[in-house]
PDB file of C-alpha atoms in Angstrom:
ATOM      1  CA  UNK A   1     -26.934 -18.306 -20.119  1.00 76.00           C
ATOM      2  CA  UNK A   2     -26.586 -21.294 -22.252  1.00 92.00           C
ATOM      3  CA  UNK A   3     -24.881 -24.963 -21.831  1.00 93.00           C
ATOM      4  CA  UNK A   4     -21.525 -23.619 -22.539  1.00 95.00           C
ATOM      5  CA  UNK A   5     -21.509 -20.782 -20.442  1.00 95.00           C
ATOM      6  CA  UNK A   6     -22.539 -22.526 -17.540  1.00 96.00           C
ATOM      7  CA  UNK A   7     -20.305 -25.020 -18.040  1.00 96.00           C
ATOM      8  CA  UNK A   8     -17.454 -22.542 -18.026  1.00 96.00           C
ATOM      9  CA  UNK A   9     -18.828 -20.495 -15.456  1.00 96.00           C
ATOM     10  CA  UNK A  10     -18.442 -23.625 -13.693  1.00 97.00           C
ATOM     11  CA  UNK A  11     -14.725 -24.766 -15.048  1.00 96.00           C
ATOM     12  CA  UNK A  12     -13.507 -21.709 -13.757  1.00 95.00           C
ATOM     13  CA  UNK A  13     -15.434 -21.647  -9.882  1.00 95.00           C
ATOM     14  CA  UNK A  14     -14.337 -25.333  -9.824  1.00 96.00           C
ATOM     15  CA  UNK A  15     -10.472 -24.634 -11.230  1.00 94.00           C
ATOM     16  CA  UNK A  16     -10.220 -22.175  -8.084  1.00 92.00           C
ATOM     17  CA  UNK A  17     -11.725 -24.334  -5.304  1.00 93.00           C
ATOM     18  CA  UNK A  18     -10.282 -27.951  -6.046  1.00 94.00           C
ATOM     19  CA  UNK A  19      -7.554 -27.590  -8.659  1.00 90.00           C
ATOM     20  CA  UNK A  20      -7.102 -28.722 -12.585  1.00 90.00           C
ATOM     21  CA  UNK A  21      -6.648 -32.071 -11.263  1.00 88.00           C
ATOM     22  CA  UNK A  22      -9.148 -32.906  -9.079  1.00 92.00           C
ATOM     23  CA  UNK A  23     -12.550 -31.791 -10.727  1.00 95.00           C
ATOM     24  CA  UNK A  24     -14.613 -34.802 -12.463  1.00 95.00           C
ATOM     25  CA  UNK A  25     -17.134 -34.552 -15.253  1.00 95.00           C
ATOM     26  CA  UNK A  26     -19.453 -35.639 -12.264  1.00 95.00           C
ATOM     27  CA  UNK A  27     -18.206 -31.971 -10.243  1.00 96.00           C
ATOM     28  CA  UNK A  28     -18.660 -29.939 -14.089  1.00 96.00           C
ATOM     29  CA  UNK A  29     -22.300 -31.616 -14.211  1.00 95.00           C
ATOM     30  CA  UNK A  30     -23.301 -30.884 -11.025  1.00 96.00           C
ATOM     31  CA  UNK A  31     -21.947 -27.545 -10.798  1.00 96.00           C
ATOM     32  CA  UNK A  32     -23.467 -25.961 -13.735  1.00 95.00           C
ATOM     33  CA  UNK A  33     -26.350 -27.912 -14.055  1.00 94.00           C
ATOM     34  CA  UNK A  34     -26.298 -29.082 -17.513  1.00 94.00           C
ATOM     35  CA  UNK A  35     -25.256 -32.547 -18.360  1.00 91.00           C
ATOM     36  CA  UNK A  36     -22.915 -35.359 -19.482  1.00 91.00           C
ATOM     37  CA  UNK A  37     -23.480 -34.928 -23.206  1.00 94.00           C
ATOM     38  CA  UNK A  38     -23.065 -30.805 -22.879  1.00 94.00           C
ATOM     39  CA  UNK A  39     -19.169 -31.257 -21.629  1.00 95.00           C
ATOM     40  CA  UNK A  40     -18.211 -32.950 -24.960  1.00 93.00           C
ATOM     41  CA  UNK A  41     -20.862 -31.409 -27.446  1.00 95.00           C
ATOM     42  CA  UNK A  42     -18.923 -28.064 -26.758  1.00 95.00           C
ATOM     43  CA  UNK A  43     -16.191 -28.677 -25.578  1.00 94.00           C
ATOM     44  CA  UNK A  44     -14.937 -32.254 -26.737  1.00 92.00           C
ATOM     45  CA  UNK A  45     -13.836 -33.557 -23.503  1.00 91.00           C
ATOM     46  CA  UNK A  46     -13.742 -32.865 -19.730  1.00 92.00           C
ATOM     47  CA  UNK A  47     -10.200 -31.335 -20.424  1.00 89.00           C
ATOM     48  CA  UNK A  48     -11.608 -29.475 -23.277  1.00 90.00           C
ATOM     49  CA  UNK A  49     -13.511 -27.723 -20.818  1.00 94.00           C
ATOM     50  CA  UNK A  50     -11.272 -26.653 -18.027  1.00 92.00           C
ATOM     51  CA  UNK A  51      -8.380 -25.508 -20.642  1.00 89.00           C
ATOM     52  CA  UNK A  52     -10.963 -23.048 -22.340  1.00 92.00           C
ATOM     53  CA  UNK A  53     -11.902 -21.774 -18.874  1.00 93.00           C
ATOM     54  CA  UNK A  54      -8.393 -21.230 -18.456  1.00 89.00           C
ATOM     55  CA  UNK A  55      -7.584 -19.623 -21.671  1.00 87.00           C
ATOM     56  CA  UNK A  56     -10.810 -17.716 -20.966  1.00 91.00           C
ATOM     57  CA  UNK A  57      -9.466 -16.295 -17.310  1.00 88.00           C
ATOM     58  CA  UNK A  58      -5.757 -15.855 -18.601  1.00 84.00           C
ATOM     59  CA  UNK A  59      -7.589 -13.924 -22.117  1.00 87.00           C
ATOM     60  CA  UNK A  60      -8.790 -11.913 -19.692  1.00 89.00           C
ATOM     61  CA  UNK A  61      -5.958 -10.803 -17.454  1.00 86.00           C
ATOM     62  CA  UNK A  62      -4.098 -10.322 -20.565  1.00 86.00           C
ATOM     63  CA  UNK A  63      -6.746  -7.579 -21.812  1.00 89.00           C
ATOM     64  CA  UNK A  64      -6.529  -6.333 -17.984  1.00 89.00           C
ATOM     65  CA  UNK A  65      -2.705  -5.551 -17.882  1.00 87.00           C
ATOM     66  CA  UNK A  66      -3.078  -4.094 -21.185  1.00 89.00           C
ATOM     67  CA  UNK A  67      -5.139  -1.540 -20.198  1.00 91.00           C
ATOM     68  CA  UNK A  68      -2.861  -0.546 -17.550  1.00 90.00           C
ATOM     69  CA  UNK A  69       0.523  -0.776 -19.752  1.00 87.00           C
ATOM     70  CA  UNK A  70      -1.519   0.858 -22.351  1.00 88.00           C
ATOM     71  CA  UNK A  71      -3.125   3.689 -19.661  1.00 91.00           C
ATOM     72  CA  UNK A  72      -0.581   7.131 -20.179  1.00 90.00           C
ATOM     73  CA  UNK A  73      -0.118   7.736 -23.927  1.00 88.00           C
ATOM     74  CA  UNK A  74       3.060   9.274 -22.730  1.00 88.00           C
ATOM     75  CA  UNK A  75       5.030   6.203 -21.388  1.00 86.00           C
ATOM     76  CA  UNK A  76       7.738   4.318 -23.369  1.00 81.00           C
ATOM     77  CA  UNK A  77       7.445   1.081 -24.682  1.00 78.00           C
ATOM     78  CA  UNK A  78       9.798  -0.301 -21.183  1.00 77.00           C
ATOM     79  CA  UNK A  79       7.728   1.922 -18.813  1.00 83.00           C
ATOM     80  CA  UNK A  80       4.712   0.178 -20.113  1.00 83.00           C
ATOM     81  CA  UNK A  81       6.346  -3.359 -19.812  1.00 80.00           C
ATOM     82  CA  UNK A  82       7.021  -2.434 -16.383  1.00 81.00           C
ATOM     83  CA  UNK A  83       4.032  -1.123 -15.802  1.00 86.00           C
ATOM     84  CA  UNK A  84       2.381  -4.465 -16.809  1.00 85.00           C
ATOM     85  CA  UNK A  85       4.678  -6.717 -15.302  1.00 83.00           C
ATOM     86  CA  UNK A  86       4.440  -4.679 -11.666  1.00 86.00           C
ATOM     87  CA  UNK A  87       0.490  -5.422 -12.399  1.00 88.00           C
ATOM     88  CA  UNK A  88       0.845  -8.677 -12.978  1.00 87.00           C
ATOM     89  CA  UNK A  89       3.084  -9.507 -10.043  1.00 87.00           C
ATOM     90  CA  UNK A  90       1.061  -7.501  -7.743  1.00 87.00           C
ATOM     91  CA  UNK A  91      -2.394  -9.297  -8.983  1.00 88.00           C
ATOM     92  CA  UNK A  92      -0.534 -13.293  -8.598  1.00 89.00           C
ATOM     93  CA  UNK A  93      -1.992 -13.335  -4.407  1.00 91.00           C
ATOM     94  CA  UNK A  94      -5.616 -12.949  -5.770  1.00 90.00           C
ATOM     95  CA  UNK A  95      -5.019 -15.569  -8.652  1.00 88.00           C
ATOM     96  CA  UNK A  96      -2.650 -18.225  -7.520  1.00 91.00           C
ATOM     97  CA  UNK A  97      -5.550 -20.962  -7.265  1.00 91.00           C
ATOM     98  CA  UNK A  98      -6.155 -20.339 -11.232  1.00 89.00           C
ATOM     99  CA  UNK A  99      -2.654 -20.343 -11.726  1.00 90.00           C
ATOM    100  CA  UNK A 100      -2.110 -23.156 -10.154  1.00 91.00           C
ATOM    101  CA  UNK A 101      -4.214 -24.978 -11.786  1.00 90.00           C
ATOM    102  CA  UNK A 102      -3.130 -23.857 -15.023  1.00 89.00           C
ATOM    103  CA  UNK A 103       0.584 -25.501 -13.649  1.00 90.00           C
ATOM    104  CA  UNK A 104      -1.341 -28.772 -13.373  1.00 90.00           C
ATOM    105  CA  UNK A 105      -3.159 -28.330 -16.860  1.00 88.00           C
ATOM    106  CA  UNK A 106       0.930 -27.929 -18.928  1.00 88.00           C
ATOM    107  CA  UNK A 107       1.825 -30.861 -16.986  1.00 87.00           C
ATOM    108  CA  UNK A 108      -1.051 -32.878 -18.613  1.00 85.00           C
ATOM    109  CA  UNK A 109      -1.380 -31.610 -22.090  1.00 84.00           C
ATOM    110  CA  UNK A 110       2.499 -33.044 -22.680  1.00 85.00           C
ATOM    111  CA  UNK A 111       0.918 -36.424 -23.408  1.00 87.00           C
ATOM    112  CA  UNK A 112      -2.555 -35.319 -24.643  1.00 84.00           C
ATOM    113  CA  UNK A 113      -1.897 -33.636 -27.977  1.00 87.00           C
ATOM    114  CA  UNK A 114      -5.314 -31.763 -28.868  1.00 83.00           C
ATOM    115  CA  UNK A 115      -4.570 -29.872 -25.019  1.00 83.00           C
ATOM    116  CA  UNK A 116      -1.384 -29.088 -25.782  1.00 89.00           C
ATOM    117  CA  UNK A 117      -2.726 -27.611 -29.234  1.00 91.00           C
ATOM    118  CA  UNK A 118      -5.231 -25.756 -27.024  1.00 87.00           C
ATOM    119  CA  UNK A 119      -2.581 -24.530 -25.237  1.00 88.00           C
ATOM    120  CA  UNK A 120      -0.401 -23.585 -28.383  1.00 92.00           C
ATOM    121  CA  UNK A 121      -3.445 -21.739 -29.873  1.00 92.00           C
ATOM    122  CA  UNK A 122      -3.941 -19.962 -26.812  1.00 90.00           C
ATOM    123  CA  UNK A 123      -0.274 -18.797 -26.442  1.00 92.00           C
ATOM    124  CA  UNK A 124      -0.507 -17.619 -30.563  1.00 94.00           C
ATOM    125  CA  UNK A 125      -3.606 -15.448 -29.398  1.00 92.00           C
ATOM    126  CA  UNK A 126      -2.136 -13.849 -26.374  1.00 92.00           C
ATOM    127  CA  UNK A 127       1.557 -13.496 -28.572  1.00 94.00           C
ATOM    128  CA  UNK A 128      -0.596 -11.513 -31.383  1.00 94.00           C
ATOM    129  CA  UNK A 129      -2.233  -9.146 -28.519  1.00 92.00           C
ATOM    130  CA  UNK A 130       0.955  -8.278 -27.369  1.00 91.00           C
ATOM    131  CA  UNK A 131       2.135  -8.133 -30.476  1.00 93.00           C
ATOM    132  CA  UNK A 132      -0.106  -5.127 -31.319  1.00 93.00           C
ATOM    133  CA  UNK A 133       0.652  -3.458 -28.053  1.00 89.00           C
ATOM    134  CA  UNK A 134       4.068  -3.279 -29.145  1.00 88.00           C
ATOM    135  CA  UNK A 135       3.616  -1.917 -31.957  1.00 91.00           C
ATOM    136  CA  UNK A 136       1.063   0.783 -30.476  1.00 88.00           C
ATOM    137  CA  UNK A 137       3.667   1.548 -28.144  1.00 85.00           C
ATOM    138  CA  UNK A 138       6.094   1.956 -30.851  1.00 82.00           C
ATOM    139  CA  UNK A 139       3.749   4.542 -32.304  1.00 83.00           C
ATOM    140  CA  UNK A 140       5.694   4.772 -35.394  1.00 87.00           C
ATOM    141  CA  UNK A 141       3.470   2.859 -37.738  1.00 91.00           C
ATOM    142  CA  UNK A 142       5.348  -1.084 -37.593  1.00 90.00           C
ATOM    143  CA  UNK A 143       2.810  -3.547 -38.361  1.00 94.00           C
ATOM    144  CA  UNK A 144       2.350  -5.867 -35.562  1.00 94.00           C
ATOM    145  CA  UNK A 145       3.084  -8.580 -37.611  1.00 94.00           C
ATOM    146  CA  UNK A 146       6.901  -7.430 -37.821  1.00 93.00           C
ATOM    147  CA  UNK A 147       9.415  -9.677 -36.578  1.00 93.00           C
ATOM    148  CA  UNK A 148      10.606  -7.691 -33.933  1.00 89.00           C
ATOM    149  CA  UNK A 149       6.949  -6.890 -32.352  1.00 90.00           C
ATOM    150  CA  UNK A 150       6.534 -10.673 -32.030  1.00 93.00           C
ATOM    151  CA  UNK A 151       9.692 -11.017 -30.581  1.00 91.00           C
ATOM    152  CA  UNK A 152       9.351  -8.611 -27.910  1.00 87.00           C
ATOM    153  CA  UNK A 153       5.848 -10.151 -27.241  1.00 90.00           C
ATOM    154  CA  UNK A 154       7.378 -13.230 -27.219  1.00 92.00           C
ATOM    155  CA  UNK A 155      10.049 -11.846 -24.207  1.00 88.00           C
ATOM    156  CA  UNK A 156       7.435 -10.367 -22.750  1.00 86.00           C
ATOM    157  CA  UNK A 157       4.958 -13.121 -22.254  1.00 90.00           C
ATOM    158  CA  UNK A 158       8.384 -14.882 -20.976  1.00 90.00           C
ATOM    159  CA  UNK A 159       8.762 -12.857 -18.372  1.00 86.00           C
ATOM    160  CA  UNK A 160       5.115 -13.001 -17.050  1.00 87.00           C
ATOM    161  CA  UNK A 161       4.867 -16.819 -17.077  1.00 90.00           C
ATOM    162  CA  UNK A 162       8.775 -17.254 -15.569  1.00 91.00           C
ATOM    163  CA  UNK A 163       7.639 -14.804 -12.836  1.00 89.00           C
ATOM    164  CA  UNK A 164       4.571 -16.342 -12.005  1.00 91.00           C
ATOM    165  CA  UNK A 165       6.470 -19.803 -11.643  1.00 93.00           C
ATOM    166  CA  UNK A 166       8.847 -17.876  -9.678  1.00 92.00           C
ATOM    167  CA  UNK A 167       5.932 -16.768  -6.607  1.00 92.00           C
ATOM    168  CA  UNK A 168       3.853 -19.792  -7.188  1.00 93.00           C
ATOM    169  CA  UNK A 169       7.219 -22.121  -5.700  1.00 94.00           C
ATOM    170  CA  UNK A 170       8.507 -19.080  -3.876  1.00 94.00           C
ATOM    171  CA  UNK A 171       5.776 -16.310  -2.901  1.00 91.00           C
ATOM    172  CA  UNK A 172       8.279 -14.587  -0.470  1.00 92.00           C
ATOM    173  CA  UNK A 173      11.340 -15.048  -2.193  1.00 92.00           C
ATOM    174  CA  UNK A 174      10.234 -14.117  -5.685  1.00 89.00           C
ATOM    175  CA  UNK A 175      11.194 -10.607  -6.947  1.00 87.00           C
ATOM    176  CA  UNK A 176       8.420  -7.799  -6.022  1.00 83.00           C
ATOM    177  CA  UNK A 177       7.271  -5.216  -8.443  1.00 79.00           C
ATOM    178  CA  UNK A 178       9.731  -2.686  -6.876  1.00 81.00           C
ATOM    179  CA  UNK A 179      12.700  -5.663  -7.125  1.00 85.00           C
ATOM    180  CA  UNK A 180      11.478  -6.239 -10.673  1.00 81.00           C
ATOM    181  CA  UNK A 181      11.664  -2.102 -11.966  1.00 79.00           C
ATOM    182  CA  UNK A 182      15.128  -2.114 -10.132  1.00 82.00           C
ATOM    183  CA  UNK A 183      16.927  -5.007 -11.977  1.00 81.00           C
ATOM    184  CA  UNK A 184      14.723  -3.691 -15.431  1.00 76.00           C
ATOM    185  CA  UNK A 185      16.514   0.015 -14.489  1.00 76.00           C
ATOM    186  CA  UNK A 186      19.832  -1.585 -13.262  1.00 81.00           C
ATOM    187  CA  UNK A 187      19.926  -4.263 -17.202  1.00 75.00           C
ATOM    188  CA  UNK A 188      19.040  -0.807 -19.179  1.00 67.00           C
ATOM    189  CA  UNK A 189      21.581   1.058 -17.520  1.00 69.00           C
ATOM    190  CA  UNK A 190      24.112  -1.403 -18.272  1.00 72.00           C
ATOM    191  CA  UNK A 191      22.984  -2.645 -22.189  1.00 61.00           C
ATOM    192  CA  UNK A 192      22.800   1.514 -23.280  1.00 57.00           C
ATOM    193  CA  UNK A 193      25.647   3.323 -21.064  1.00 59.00           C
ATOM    194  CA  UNK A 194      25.565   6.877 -21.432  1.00 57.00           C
TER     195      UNK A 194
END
């Protein structure tokens, strides 16, 4: 392993055991055992670092609740959603400490514009994904660059980071993967009456 793989094998042990806010370049250093100079030859800045672990660990569970949206050929397009959204809400207990710490990281890249263009560039990435999902689902040829497969990536990336917010404040009041398929069942029943 290199500099900058230590360095965010490191970012992302660190973002788990003492938060986004609390790790120093000193904690990074000693952690992977690089140095000073590695942090902002790769990465530009302490910050730098711990948003591209993030975007690394959130890439990832991205690709994850693909595979299971993506998993029976046979599903619809909302079964899938569902399907992904359940995952996602039944996999927040293992990751809250990342999340959390990706909470802290928003707060801070509102006054530090190249992390909140990390951020931006990180949301694009995970939009297109999505964006091709949809359009798989659709299975009817639409390019994923249509309109309407960005906008339902769009509402679906929504979703995922309003309920995460949701269990992060309220981990027993916010809506379970059962909760969630019976208000999804209980909005299509209403918006396409039979």
């Amino acid at each position: 392993m290199g500099h900058r793989d230590e360095l965010l094998a490191a970012a992302r042990r660190l973002l788990e055991e003492k938060g986004y806010a609390r790790i120093t370049t000193r904690d990074l250093v000693a952690a992977s055992g690089t140095n000073l100079h590695s942090i902002g030859y790769h990465f530009g800045s302490k910050a730098g670092l711990l948003n591209a672990a993030i975007g690394e660990v959130f890439e990832e569970w991205t690709d994850k609740l693909a595979r299971i949206a993506m998993a029976d050929p046979a599903a619809t397009p909302v079964e899938r959603g569902r399907r992904a959204w359940a995952a996602m809400l039944d996999s927040l207990p293992a990751t809250r400490d990342l999340l959390l710490s990706y909470v802290e990281a928003l707060a801070q890249a509102e006054r530090t514009v190249s992390l909140r263009e990390q951020f931006a560039e990180q949301y694009r990435r995970c939009r297109g994904k999505v964006a091709v999902l949809v359009a798989e689902s659709l299975g009817d040829g639409t390019d994923p660059a249509d309109r309407r497969c960005q906008a339902v990536a769009s509402f679906v990336i929504a979703i995922c980071d309003g309920l995460s917010v949701q269990w992060l404040l309220d981990p027993d009041g916010a809506p379970t993967s059962e909760e969630l398929t019976e208000g999804l069942t209980a909005m299509w029943s209403a918006s396409f009456p039979r």
